[in-house]
Amino acid sequence: MSNEKTNVSDASFPRRIVWISDSDLSNTLHASTWLETTRHLRQMGWEVCLVASSDHEEGPVNLNGVDVLFFKRPSLFLVKQLHYHFKVFQWFSKRFKDGGILLFHEISGIWSRLFQLWVKLFGNKRVKFVIDTRTLPMEPEDDLPLRTRLRRWYLQFIYRHADRWFDGHTAITRAMADSLRIPDKQLWAVWQSGVSLELFADCHEKRGFPVGDEPIRMIYIGCMHVERNLLTFSQAIVQANLGSKKFHLILVGDGNQYDELVQFADDHPDCIEIHPPVPQTEIPGWLANAHIGVLPFPDEEKFRVSSPIKLFEYMASGLPIFATRIRCHTDIIQRLPLVFWAEGSTVNDFVVGLRQIEKEKDNLPVMGVAALSAAKRFSWEASARELSEGLHFHWRSAGSGQG
C-alpha cells in the first residue's frame, strides 16, 4: 500500500481517534500495543481517547504515563460486552460533535455496527469506523469449551462482514491482510508490533557472551500455551546437551502448558528453568542475562500472520535470534545477519539449528550488534507513524462524509 506522507495538521481533518480496547489494559500482557501507540500518536498531534474495560475501575487512569478512560462492566458473559459498549457509545455521542475516527477490534464489531447504523440515521456523518485486526484465534480447535467456540464463531462472522460494513480496516501485518483478503481500498494501514527502544537501551552493554565451555543461555519470554511449541524445543535442548552441557534454556511466562513445562524442567534442572510472568519493567534484566532469544513457533496460519512483540524486544536488547523459518519471522529478519534458523518445528529441526549455533558461537557478539542496529526500525513510534499516515490518507481519499 503506497500512502503519501501526510501532515495531520490539515485543518479540514478532525485529528481525533477514539480507540476502544478489547481488554483491561491495567493487567494485559501486551498493553504496550495500545499504550505506546497512543503515546506516539498524541506526540504526532492526534487527540487520542483510549478507552478500556475494567471489572473494578471507572474513570480516567494513568498507565505508564498514558491517560486511559476506564468503563466498569459487569462480569456476566455477553452482558458485560453489551454494557461496556453501550456506555462507550453513549459517552462518544455526547462529546464528539465534529467527527473523528472510531478505532476498534473484532470483539467490538457487532456493537460498532449497531452504533454505525444509528450514526447514519441520527448522528454525526463525519465519524469513520475503522476495525483493526491484530490476531487470529489461537486456541487448538479440538475439545473447545462452548464459550470459546461461540467466541470463535463470532470472530469469524466479523471477519466475513467487516469490509462491507466499515469504512476501513487496519492489520498487524501484510500477511494478516492477505489471510483475511482485505481489499486494497479497505486496507487503511498495516502497522506491526513494536518496541520501546529506551526500555532495553542498557541490555547490550550489560551482557557478556559465553566464553570457553560456558553454556549458551537461551531465553523465551511470553505466553506458554501448548501451541507455542515450547515443550518440543525444551526436548531439543536436552537432546542437544547429551554428552556435555552446551545450552541452558530459560522460560518466563504463563499459559495452559505451564505446569507441564514445570514438570519437564524439574526432570532436567541442569539445563531447563522456568519462571512465572514478570512485570514489563523487569524483562530487560532477564534479557541482559541471556545470549539468544528464542521463537520456536510452528508454521501455522495464526503464527504466520502475527507480529511477535518479543522478536523486537530481543533485538532491542541486542540478542541474536533463534527462530523457525515462518513468514512472521522471515518478513522481518530474513536478510539480517542476526538469526539462526530452524527449518521446521520438530525436535530434530531444532537440534540441527542448535548444532549450527555451536559452530558459530564466536559470532554471537557480532550478531548481537546487528540485532541492536536493526531494532531501530521497529519502534512503537515507527508503527504509530504508519497508522497515523494511513488513517489520514484514507480519510482524505474517502472524503469527509460517512461512507
mmCIF file of C-alpha atoms in Angstrom:
data_model
loop_
_atom_site.group_PDB
_atom_site.id
_atom_site.type_symbol
_atom_site.label_atom_id
_atom_site.label_comp_id
_atom_site.label_asym_id
_atom_site.label_seq_id
_atom_site.Cartn_x
_atom_site.Cartn_y
_atom_site.Cartn_z
ATOM 1 C CA MET A 1 0.000 0.000 0.000
ATOM 2 C CA SER A 2 1.557 3.280 -1.100
ATOM 3 C CA ASN A 3 0.346 6.090 1.141
ATOM 4 C CA GLU A 4 1.697 9.569 0.551
ATOM 5 C CA LYS A 5 3.289 11.256 3.536
ATOM 6 C CA THR A 6 0.694 13.406 5.222
ATOM 7 C CA ASN A 7 0.555 16.063 7.866
ATOM 8 C CA VAL A 8 -2.159 15.597 10.485
ATOM 9 C CA SER A 9 -2.268 19.367 10.982
ATOM 10 C CA ASP A 10 -4.593 19.659 7.910
ATOM 11 C CA ALA A 11 -7.368 21.961 9.176
ATOM 12 C CA SER A 12 -10.120 20.031 7.358
ATOM 13 C CA PHE A 13 -9.215 16.819 9.146
ATOM 14 C CA PRO A 14 -10.572 16.153 12.661
ATOM 15 C CA ARG A 15 -7.439 14.851 14.363
ATOM 16 C CA ARG A 16 -9.366 12.682 16.773
ATOM 17 C CA ILE A 17 -9.313 8.942 17.447
ATOM 18 C CA VAL A 18 -11.500 7.202 19.965
ATOM 19 C CA TRP A 19 -9.824 3.833 20.372
ATOM 20 C CA ILE A 20 -11.822 1.038 22.008
ATOM 21 C CA SER A 21 -9.540 -1.512 23.625
ATOM 22 C CA ASP A 22 -10.861 -5.052 23.903
ATOM 23 C CA SER A 23 -9.329 -5.715 27.328
ATOM 24 C CA ASP A 24 -8.375 -4.289 30.713
ATOM 25 C CA LEU A 25 -5.102 -2.518 29.945
ATOM 26 C CA SER A 26 -4.056 -2.459 33.600
ATOM 27 C CA ASN A 27 -3.312 -6.202 33.543
ATOM 28 C CA THR A 28 -2.923 -7.146 29.867
ATOM 29 C CA LEU A 29 0.329 -8.787 28.755
ATOM 30 C CA HIS A 30 0.504 -6.778 25.523
ATOM 31 C CA ALA A 31 -0.769 -3.442 26.842
ATOM 32 C CA SER A 32 2.123 -1.721 25.027
ATOM 33 C CA THR A 33 0.227 -2.116 21.759
ATOM 34 C CA TRP A 34 -2.333 0.396 22.976
ATOM 35 C CA LEU A 35 -0.336 2.475 25.443
ATOM 36 C CA GLU A 36 2.813 3.087 23.408
ATOM 37 C CA THR A 37 0.965 3.630 20.139
ATOM 38 C CA THR A 38 -1.354 6.106 21.843
ATOM 39 C CA ARG A 39 1.616 7.918 23.385
ATOM 40 C CA HIS A 40 3.278 8.415 19.994
ATOM 41 C CA LEU A 41 0.061 9.287 18.166
ATOM 42 C CA ARG A 42 -0.513 12.052 20.709
ATOM 43 C CA GLN A 43 3.020 13.314 20.166
ATOM 44 C CA MET A 44 2.247 13.423 16.426
ATOM 45 C CA GLY A 45 -0.646 15.786 17.037
ATOM 46 C CA TRP A 46 -3.579 13.416 17.384
ATOM 47 C CA GLU A 47 -6.203 13.728 20.080
ATOM 48 C CA VAL A 48 -6.499 10.086 21.116
ATOM 49 C CA CYS A 49 -9.030 8.965 23.669
ATOM 50 C CA LEU A 50 -8.084 5.430 24.631
ATOM 51 C CA VAL A 51 -10.913 3.603 26.372
ATOM 52 C CA ALA A 52 -10.756 0.247 28.117
ATOM 53 C CA SER A 53 -12.977 -2.057 30.125
ATOM 54 C CA SER A 54 -12.459 -2.984 33.747
ATOM 55 C CA ASP A 55 -14.122 -5.176 36.338
ATOM 56 C CA HIS A 56 -13.262 -2.737 39.129
ATOM 57 C CA GLU A 57 -12.284 0.747 37.823
ATOM 58 C CA GLU A 58 -14.276 3.621 36.356
ATOM 59 C CA GLY A 59 -12.958 6.909 35.035
ATOM 60 C CA PRO A 60 -9.551 8.227 33.919
ATOM 61 C CA VAL A 61 -6.436 6.269 34.925
ATOM 62 C CA ASN A 62 -2.801 6.958 34.091
ATOM 63 C CA LEU A 63 -0.925 3.828 32.979
ATOM 64 C CA ASN A 64 2.811 4.229 32.379
ATOM 65 C CA GLY A 65 2.321 7.912 31.620
ATOM 66 C CA VAL A 66 -0.622 7.374 29.246
ATOM 67 C CA ASP A 67 -4.119 8.532 30.193
ATOM 68 C CA VAL A 68 -6.767 5.820 29.702
ATOM 69 C CA LEU A 69 -10.509 6.119 30.279
ATOM 70 C CA PHE A 70 -11.911 3.037 32.007
ATOM 71 C CA PHE A 71 -15.537 1.935 31.896
ATOM 72 C CA LYS A 72 -16.597 -0.538 34.530
ATOM 73 C CA ARG A 73 -18.547 -3.564 33.330
ATOM 74 C CA PRO A 74 -20.381 -6.464 34.984
ATOM 75 C CA SER A 75 -18.848 -9.933 34.893
ATOM 76 C CA LEU A 76 -21.752 -11.705 33.172
ATOM 77 C CA PHE A 77 -20.939 -13.346 29.838
ATOM 78 C CA LEU A 78 -22.226 -11.292 26.848
ATOM 79 C CA VAL A 79 -23.929 -8.808 29.204
ATOM 80 C CA LYS A 80 -20.555 -7.292 30.060
ATOM 81 C CA GLN A 81 -19.818 -6.562 26.392
ATOM 82 C CA LEU A 82 -23.241 -5.037 25.800
ATOM 83 C CA HIS A 83 -22.940 -2.895 28.921
ATOM 84 C CA TYR A 84 -19.379 -1.769 28.149
ATOM 85 C CA HIS A 85 -20.063 -0.778 24.550
ATOM 86 C CA PHE A 86 -23.328 0.952 25.365
ATOM 87 C CA LYS A 87 -21.506 3.155 27.887
ATOM 88 C CA VAL A 88 -18.683 3.895 25.426
ATOM 89 C CA PHE A 89 -21.005 4.871 22.574
ATOM 90 C CA GLN A 90 -23.230 6.924 24.868
ATOM 91 C CA TRP A 91 -20.156 8.804 26.084
ATOM 92 C CA PHE A 92 -18.877 9.225 22.497
ATOM 93 C CA SER A 93 -22.204 10.632 21.248
ATOM 94 C CA LYS A 94 -22.264 13.344 23.890
ATOM 95 C CA ARG A 95 -18.735 14.621 23.345
ATOM 96 C CA PHE A 96 -17.679 14.399 19.707
ATOM 97 C CA LYS A 97 -19.820 16.663 17.591
ATOM 98 C CA ASP A 98 -17.342 17.416 14.800
ATOM 99 C CA GLY A 99 -16.426 13.843 13.902
ATOM 100 C CA GLY A 100 -13.343 11.701 14.035
ATOM 101 C CA ILE A 101 -12.259 8.082 13.767
ATOM 102 C CA LEU A 102 -13.659 5.277 15.893
ATOM 103 C CA LEU A 103 -10.955 2.584 16.008
ATOM 104 C CA PHE A 104 -11.875 -0.809 17.454
ATOM 105 C CA HIS A 105 -11.163 -4.543 17.316
ATOM 106 C CA GLU A 106 -13.229 -7.571 16.296
ATOM 107 C CA ILE A 107 -14.772 -8.156 19.712
ATOM 108 C CA SER A 108 -16.371 -4.723 19.337
ATOM 109 C CA GLY A 109 -17.511 -5.425 15.781
ATOM 110 C CA ILE A 110 -21.218 -6.118 16.183
ATOM 111 C CA TRP A 111 -21.668 -3.318 18.702
ATOM 112 C CA SER A 112 -19.808 -0.895 16.448
ATOM 113 C CA ARG A 113 -22.006 -1.935 13.527
ATOM 114 C CA LEU A 114 -25.150 -1.149 15.504
ATOM 115 C CA PHE A 115 -23.711 2.211 16.553
ATOM 116 C CA GLN A 116 -22.703 2.919 12.952
ATOM 117 C CA LEU A 117 -26.302 2.357 11.785
ATOM 118 C CA TRP A 118 -27.516 4.716 14.493
ATOM 119 C CA VAL A 119 -24.956 7.331 13.399
ATOM 120 C CA LYS A 120 -26.086 7.069 9.781
ATOM 121 C CA LEU A 121 -29.683 7.750 10.792
ATOM 122 C CA PHE A 122 -29.329 10.272 13.594
ATOM 123 C CA GLY A 123 -25.709 11.106 14.316
ATOM 124 C CA ASN A 124 -22.605 12.860 13.047
ATOM 125 C CA LYS A 125 -21.830 11.879 9.454
ATOM 126 C CA ARG A 126 -18.129 12.726 9.897
ATOM 127 C CA VAL A 127 -17.475 9.655 12.044
ATOM 128 C CA LYS A 128 -15.380 6.979 10.351
ATOM 129 C CA PHE A 129 -15.492 3.386 11.612
ATOM 130 C CA VAL A 130 -12.170 1.529 11.315
ATOM 131 C CA ILE A 131 -11.650 -2.045 12.520
ATOM 132 C CA ASP A 132 -8.164 -3.241 13.491
ATOM 133 C CA THR A 133 -7.142 -6.923 13.317
ATOM 134 C CA ARG A 134 -4.110 -7.993 15.321
ATOM 135 C CA THR A 135 -4.589 -11.721 15.895
ATOM 136 C CA LEU A 136 -6.442 -14.810 14.756
ATOM 137 C CA PRO A 137 -7.942 -17.327 17.218
ATOM 138 C CA MET A 138 -5.003 -19.142 18.810
ATOM 139 C CA GLU A 139 -6.695 -21.993 20.703
ATOM 140 C CA PRO A 140 -6.405 -25.542 19.300
ATOM 141 C CA GLU A 141 -9.724 -26.436 17.670
ATOM 142 C CA ASP A 142 -10.155 -29.792 19.435
ATOM 143 C CA ASP A 143 -12.408 -30.028 22.504
ATOM 144 C CA LEU A 144 -13.044 -26.295 22.836
ATOM 145 C CA PRO A 145 -15.493 -25.257 25.575
ATOM 146 C CA LEU A 146 -18.795 -23.816 24.379
ATOM 147 C CA ARG A 147 -17.839 -20.268 25.373
ATOM 148 C CA THR A 148 -14.645 -20.408 23.299
ATOM 149 C CA ARG A 149 -16.473 -21.936 20.331
ATOM 150 C CA LEU A 150 -19.023 -19.128 20.442
ATOM 151 C CA ARG A 151 -16.244 -16.537 20.532
ATOM 152 C CA ARG A 152 -14.505 -18.184 17.563
ATOM 153 C CA TRP A 153 -17.755 -18.272 15.577
ATOM 154 C CA TYR A 154 -18.390 -14.617 16.391
ATOM 155 C CA LEU A 155 -14.896 -13.548 15.278
ATOM 156 C CA GLN A 156 -15.226 -15.460 12.015
ATOM 157 C CA PHE A 157 -18.578 -13.755 11.420
ATOM 158 C CA ILE A 158 -16.981 -10.341 11.920
ATOM 159 C CA TYR A 159 -14.060 -11.229 9.618
ATOM 160 C CA ARG A 160 -16.530 -12.109 6.840
ATOM 161 C CA HIS A 161 -18.539 -8.905 7.069
ATOM 162 C CA ALA A 162 -16.095 -6.238 8.304
ATOM 163 C CA ASP A 163 -15.059 -4.968 4.887
ATOM 164 C CA ARG A 164 -18.667 -4.495 3.737
ATOM 165 C CA TRP A 165 -19.745 -2.798 6.936
ATOM 166 C CA PHE A 166 -16.981 -0.433 7.964
ATOM 167 C CA ASP A 167 -15.128 2.456 6.331
ATOM 168 C CA GLY A 168 -11.668 0.982 6.772
ATOM 169 C CA HIS A 169 -9.628 -1.932 8.052
ATOM 170 C CA THR A 170 -6.125 -1.938 9.538
ATOM 171 C CA ALA A 171 -3.979 -5.024 10.139
ATOM 172 C CA ILE A 172 -0.946 -6.026 12.137
ATOM 173 C CA THR A 173 0.934 -7.429 9.102
ATOM 174 C CA ARG A 174 0.634 -7.709 5.341
ATOM 175 C CA ALA A 175 0.284 -11.456 5.883
ATOM 176 C CA MET A 176 -2.776 -10.820 8.074
ATOM 177 C CA ALA A 177 -4.307 -8.613 5.387
ATOM 178 C CA ASP A 178 -3.647 -11.345 2.807
ATOM 179 C CA SER A 179 -5.124 -14.046 5.039
ATOM 180 C CA LEU A 180 -8.329 -12.067 5.610
ATOM 181 C CA ARG A 181 -8.427 -10.955 1.950
ATOM 182 C CA ILE A 182 -8.878 -7.328 2.895
ATOM 183 C CA PRO A 183 -9.464 -5.335 -0.324
ATOM 184 C CA ASP A 184 -6.802 -2.717 -1.023
ATOM 185 C CA LYS A 185 -9.346 0.108 -0.892
ATOM 186 C CA GLN A 186 -10.372 -1.033 2.594
ATOM 187 C CA LEU A 187 -6.841 -1.513 3.926
ATOM 188 C CA TRP A 188 -6.153 1.822 5.588
ATOM 189 C CA ALA A 189 -2.883 0.828 7.266
ATOM 190 C CA VAL A 190 -0.570 -2.046 8.107
ATOM 191 C CA TRP A 191 1.091 -1.365 11.432
ATOM 192 C CA GLN A 192 3.027 -4.097 13.142
ATOM 193 C CA SER A 193 4.082 -4.585 16.723
ATOM 194 C CA GLY A 194 6.959 -2.510 18.011
ATOM 195 C CA VAL A 195 9.323 -1.996 20.888
ATOM 196 C CA SER A 196 10.139 0.774 23.355
ATOM 197 C CA LEU A 197 13.816 1.108 22.500
ATOM 198 C CA GLU A 198 14.688 3.134 25.595
ATOM 199 C CA LEU A 199 13.469 0.334 27.893
ATOM 200 C CA PHE A 200 16.154 -2.031 26.551
ATOM 201 C CA ALA A 201 18.916 0.507 25.909
ATOM 202 C CA ASP A 202 21.291 -0.837 28.592
ATOM 203 C CA CYS A 203 20.914 -4.566 27.936
ATOM 204 C CA HIS A 204 23.649 -4.949 25.356
ATOM 205 C CA GLU A 205 26.211 -3.105 27.480
ATOM 206 C CA LYS A 206 25.499 -5.364 30.473
ATOM 207 C CA ARG A 207 25.653 -8.648 28.551
ATOM 208 C CA GLY A 208 28.665 -10.900 28.460
ATOM 209 C CA PHE A 209 28.614 -13.571 25.761
ATOM 210 C CA PRO A 210 29.782 -17.125 26.629
ATOM 211 C CA VAL A 211 33.463 -17.998 26.582
ATOM 212 C CA GLY A 212 35.147 -21.367 26.674
ATOM 213 C CA ASP A 213 32.824 -24.143 27.838
ATOM 214 C CA GLU A 214 30.251 -21.765 29.320
ATOM 215 C CA PRO A 215 26.769 -22.856 28.134
ATOM 216 C CA ILE A 216 24.785 -20.621 25.813
ATOM 217 C CA ARG A 217 21.796 -19.190 27.679
ATOM 218 C CA MET A 218 18.674 -19.148 25.515
ATOM 219 C CA ILE A 219 15.537 -17.354 26.665
ATOM 220 C CA TYR A 220 11.850 -17.271 25.835
ATOM 221 C CA ILE A 221 9.557 -14.718 27.494
ATOM 222 C CA GLY A 222 5.839 -14.779 26.778
ATOM 223 C CA CYS A 223 2.752 -16.933 26.530
ATOM 224 C CA MET A 224 3.251 -20.618 27.383
ATOM 225 C CA HIS A 225 0.252 -22.128 25.609
ATOM 226 C CA VAL A 226 0.678 -25.591 24.125
ATOM 227 C CA GLU A 227 0.615 -24.344 20.524
ATOM 228 C CA ARG A 228 3.761 -22.259 21.146
ATOM 229 C CA ASN A 229 5.895 -25.416 20.825
ATOM 230 C CA LEU A 230 7.944 -24.775 23.953
ATOM 231 C CA LEU A 231 7.943 -28.370 25.190
ATOM 232 C CA THR A 232 9.272 -29.600 21.847
ATOM 233 C CA PHE A 233 12.033 -27.004 21.966
ATOM 234 C CA SER A 234 12.849 -27.967 25.571
ATOM 235 C CA GLN A 235 13.195 -31.589 24.472
ATOM 236 C CA ALA A 236 15.580 -30.467 21.733
ATOM 237 C CA ILE A 237 17.716 -28.646 24.310
ATOM 238 C CA VAL A 238 18.005 -31.828 26.356
ATOM 239 C CA GLN A 239 18.928 -33.869 23.286
ATOM 240 C CA ALA A 240 21.496 -31.323 22.094
ATOM 241 C CA ASN A 241 23.103 -31.415 25.539
ATOM 242 C CA LEU A 242 23.755 -35.158 25.544
ATOM 243 C CA GLY A 243 27.402 -35.623 26.411
ATOM 244 C CA SER A 244 28.037 -32.063 27.589
ATOM 245 C CA LYS A 245 26.036 -29.028 28.690
ATOM 246 C CA LYS A 246 26.117 -26.689 25.705
ATOM 247 C CA PHE A 247 22.780 -24.892 26.179
ATOM 248 C CA HIS A 248 20.699 -23.615 29.060
ATOM 249 C CA LEU A 249 17.055 -22.653 28.407
ATOM 250 C CA ILE A 250 15.170 -20.051 30.465
ATOM 251 C CA LEU A 251 11.375 -19.827 30.100
ATOM 252 C CA VAL A 252 9.441 -16.911 31.619
ATOM 253 C CA GLY A 253 5.676 -16.577 31.374
ATOM 254 C CA ASP A 254 2.406 -18.406 31.881
ATOM 255 C CA GLY A 255 -0.142 -20.380 29.890
ATOM 256 C CA ASN A 256 -2.018 -23.653 29.598
ATOM 257 C CA GLN A 257 1.224 -25.677 29.254
ATOM 258 C CA TYR A 258 2.959 -24.046 32.211
ATOM 259 C CA ASP A 259 2.515 -26.981 34.618
ATOM 260 C CA GLU A 260 3.732 -29.485 32.048
ATOM 261 C CA LEU A 261 6.796 -27.341 31.376
ATOM 262 C CA VAL A 262 7.462 -27.034 35.103
ATOM 263 C CA GLN A 263 7.432 -30.831 35.374
ATOM 264 C CA PHE A 264 9.833 -31.139 32.441
ATOM 265 C CA ALA A 265 12.130 -28.515 33.976
ATOM 266 C CA ASP A 266 12.063 -30.397 37.292
ATOM 267 C CA ASP A 267 13.204 -33.526 35.427
ATOM 268 C CA HIS A 268 16.049 -31.603 33.731
ATOM 269 C CA PRO A 269 17.175 -28.937 36.217
ATOM 270 C CA ASP A 270 20.680 -28.848 34.764
ATOM 271 C CA CYS A 271 19.543 -27.234 31.507
ATOM 272 C CA ILE A 272 15.908 -26.027 31.789
ATOM 273 C CA GLU A 273 14.497 -23.433 34.177
ATOM 274 C CA ILE A 274 11.029 -21.931 34.224
ATOM 275 C CA HIS A 275 9.698 -18.810 35.921
ATOM 276 C CA PRO A 276 6.261 -17.187 36.270
ATOM 277 C CA PRO A 277 5.471 -13.911 34.466
ATOM 278 C CA VAL A 278 7.408 -10.805 35.440
ATOM 279 C CA PRO A 279 6.472 -7.104 35.101
ATOM 280 C CA GLN A 280 7.432 -5.405 31.842
ATOM 281 C CA THR A 281 9.999 -3.308 33.693
ATOM 282 C CA GLU A 282 11.889 -6.472 34.728
ATOM 283 C CA ILE A 283 12.106 -8.007 31.256
ATOM 284 C CA PRO A 284 15.261 -6.074 30.251
ATOM 285 C CA GLY A 285 17.126 -7.586 33.180
ATOM 286 C CA TRP A 286 16.220 -11.105 32.092
ATOM 287 C CA LEU A 287 17.239 -10.427 28.506
ATOM 288 C CA ALA A 288 20.533 -8.831 29.551
ATOM 289 C CA ASN A 289 21.470 -12.104 31.248
ATOM 290 C CA ALA A 290 20.758 -14.229 28.143
ATOM 291 C CA HIS A 291 22.686 -14.875 24.927
ATOM 292 C CA ILE A 292 19.973 -15.798 22.381
ATOM 293 C CA GLY A 293 16.237 -15.083 22.165
ATOM 294 C CA VAL A 294 14.014 -17.990 21.135
ATOM 295 C CA LEU A 295 10.896 -18.026 18.889
ATOM 296 C CA PRO A 296 10.009 -21.701 18.251
ATOM 297 C CA PHE A 297 6.512 -21.227 16.771
ATOM 298 C CA PRO A 298 5.193 -23.801 14.259
ATOM 299 C CA ASP A 299 4.293 -22.992 10.658
ATOM 300 C CA GLU A 300 0.578 -22.427 11.195
ATOM 301 C CA GLU A 301 -1.624 -19.622 9.864
ATOM 302 C CA LYS A 302 -2.225 -17.989 13.242
ATOM 303 C CA PHE A 303 1.544 -17.588 13.689
ATOM 304 C CA ARG A 304 2.381 -16.706 10.075
ATOM 305 C CA VAL A 305 0.180 -13.617 10.212
ATOM 306 C CA SER A 306 1.423 -12.399 13.598
ATOM 307 C CA SER A 307 3.961 -9.750 14.545
ATOM 308 C CA PRO A 308 5.634 -11.106 17.696
ATOM 309 C CA ILE A 309 6.458 -8.316 20.122
ATOM 310 C CA LYS A 310 9.157 -10.466 21.703
ATOM 311 C CA LEU A 311 11.107 -10.576 18.448
ATOM 312 C CA PHE A 312 11.536 -6.811 18.580
ATOM 313 C CA GLU A 313 12.305 -6.826 22.311
ATOM 314 C CA TYR A 314 15.005 -9.448 21.785
ATOM 315 C CA MET A 315 16.516 -7.337 19.010
ATOM 316 C CA ALA A 316 16.320 -4.101 21.008
ATOM 317 C CA SER A 317 18.232 -5.792 23.834
ATOM 318 C CA GLY A 318 20.987 -6.855 21.409
ATOM 319 C CA LEU A 319 20.145 -10.556 21.366
ATOM 320 C CA PRO A 320 20.788 -12.815 18.385
ATOM 321 C CA ILE A 321 17.635 -14.751 17.448
ATOM 322 C CA PHE A 322 16.844 -18.460 17.092
ATOM 323 C CA ALA A 323 13.596 -18.777 15.113
ATOM 324 C CA THR A 324 11.572 -21.093 12.938
ATOM 325 C CA ARG A 325 11.548 -20.148 9.279
ATOM 326 C CA ILE A 326 7.945 -18.959 9.065
ATOM 327 C CA ARG A 327 6.545 -15.814 7.483
ATOM 328 C CA CYS A 328 6.116 -13.707 10.628
ATOM 329 C CA HIS A 329 9.872 -14.102 11.186
ATOM 330 C CA THR A 330 11.195 -14.114 7.614
ATOM 331 C CA ASP A 331 9.264 -10.972 6.646
ATOM 332 C CA ILE A 332 11.231 -9.122 9.332
ATOM 333 C CA ILE A 333 14.673 -10.714 9.609
ATOM 334 C CA GLN A 334 15.130 -12.931 6.525
ATOM 335 C CA ARG A 335 18.125 -10.951 5.225
ATOM 336 C CA LEU A 336 19.547 -9.719 8.508
ATOM 337 C CA PRO A 337 22.750 -11.290 9.915
ATOM 338 C CA LEU A 338 21.298 -11.842 13.379
ATOM 339 C CA VAL A 339 19.335 -15.098 13.219
ATOM 340 C CA PHE A 340 19.826 -18.854 13.406
ATOM 341 C CA TRP A 341 17.045 -20.655 11.538
ATOM 342 C CA ALA A 342 15.201 -23.851 12.329
ATOM 343 C CA GLU A 343 13.771 -25.187 9.065
ATOM 344 C CA GLY A 344 10.845 -26.818 10.875
ATOM 345 C CA SER A 345 9.435 -27.175 14.369
ATOM 346 C CA THR A 346 10.258 -30.775 15.292
ATOM 347 C CA VAL A 347 12.827 -31.849 17.867
ATOM 348 C CA ASN A 348 15.207 -32.815 15.062
ATOM 349 C CA ASP A 349 14.767 -29.478 13.281
ATOM 350 C CA PHE A 350 15.615 -27.660 16.482
ATOM 351 C CA VAL A 351 18.631 -29.851 17.216
ATOM 352 C CA VAL A 352 20.030 -29.165 13.728
ATOM 353 C CA GLY A 353 19.651 -25.437 14.384
ATOM 354 C CA LEU A 354 21.297 -25.734 17.797
ATOM 355 C CA ARG A 355 24.276 -27.524 16.231
ATOM 356 C CA GLN A 356 24.676 -24.528 13.927
ATOM 357 C CA ILE A 357 24.784 -22.238 16.955
ATOM 358 C CA GLU A 358 27.566 -24.392 18.419
ATOM 359 C CA LYS A 359 29.595 -23.907 15.247
ATOM 360 C CA GLU A 360 29.104 -20.145 15.203
ATOM 361 C CA LYS A 361 29.308 -19.457 18.913
ATOM 362 C CA ASP A 362 32.107 -16.940 18.434
ATOM 363 C CA ASN A 363 29.865 -14.851 16.153
ATOM 364 C CA LEU A 364 27.258 -14.138 18.828
ATOM 365 C CA PRO A 365 28.651 -10.697 19.818
ATOM 366 C CA VAL A 366 28.654 -9.506 16.177
ATOM 367 C CA MET A 367 25.120 -10.822 15.657
ATOM 368 C CA GLY A 368 24.033 -9.007 18.810
ATOM 369 C CA VAL A 369 25.285 -5.699 17.419
ATOM 370 C CA ALA A 370 23.384 -6.378 14.180
ATOM 371 C CA ALA A 371 20.210 -7.053 16.159
ATOM 372 C CA LEU A 372 20.617 -3.845 18.137
ATOM 373 C CA SER A 373 21.077 -1.821 14.973
ATOM 374 C CA ALA A 374 18.109 -3.396 13.164
ATOM 375 C CA ALA A 375 15.751 -2.817 16.109
ATOM 376 C CA LYS A 376 15.761 0.940 15.475
ATOM 377 C CA ARG A 377 13.436 0.389 12.511
ATOM 378 C CA PHE A 378 10.831 -1.395 14.624
ATOM 379 C CA SER A 379 9.966 1.058 17.380
ATOM 380 C CA TRP A 380 6.427 1.811 18.527
ATOM 381 C CA GLU A 381 6.979 5.290 17.138
ATOM 382 C CA ALA A 382 7.520 3.832 13.651
ATOM 383 C CA SER A 383 4.379 1.691 13.979
ATOM 384 C CA ALA A 384 2.340 4.658 15.181
ATOM 385 C CA ARG A 385 3.561 6.685 12.216
ATOM 386 C CA GLU A 386 2.340 4.012 9.792
ATOM 387 C CA LEU A 387 -1.068 4.059 11.472
ATOM 388 C CA SER A 388 -1.176 7.862 11.538
ATOM 389 C CA GLU A 389 -0.330 8.255 7.860
ATOM 390 C CA GLY A 390 -2.737 5.518 6.799
ATOM 391 C CA LEU A 391 -5.692 6.929 8.712
ATOM 392 C CA HIS A 392 -5.081 10.464 7.468
ATOM 393 C CA PHE A 393 -4.508 9.469 3.833
ATOM 394 C CA HIS A 394 -7.625 7.306 3.575
ATOM 395 C CA TRP A 395 -9.850 9.782 5.420
ATOM 396 C CA ARG A 396 -8.938 12.410 2.848
ATOM 397 C CA SER A 397 -9.337 9.946 -0.051
ATOM 398 C CA ALA A 398 -12.778 8.856 1.157
ATOM 399 C CA GLY A 399 -13.976 12.396 1.743
ATOM 400 C CA SER A 400 -15.374 13.812 4.951
ATOM 401 C CA GLY A 401 -18.858 12.289 4.706
ATOM 402 C CA GLN A 402 -19.980 8.988 6.178
ATOM 403 C CA GLY A 403 -19.433 6.106 3.744
#
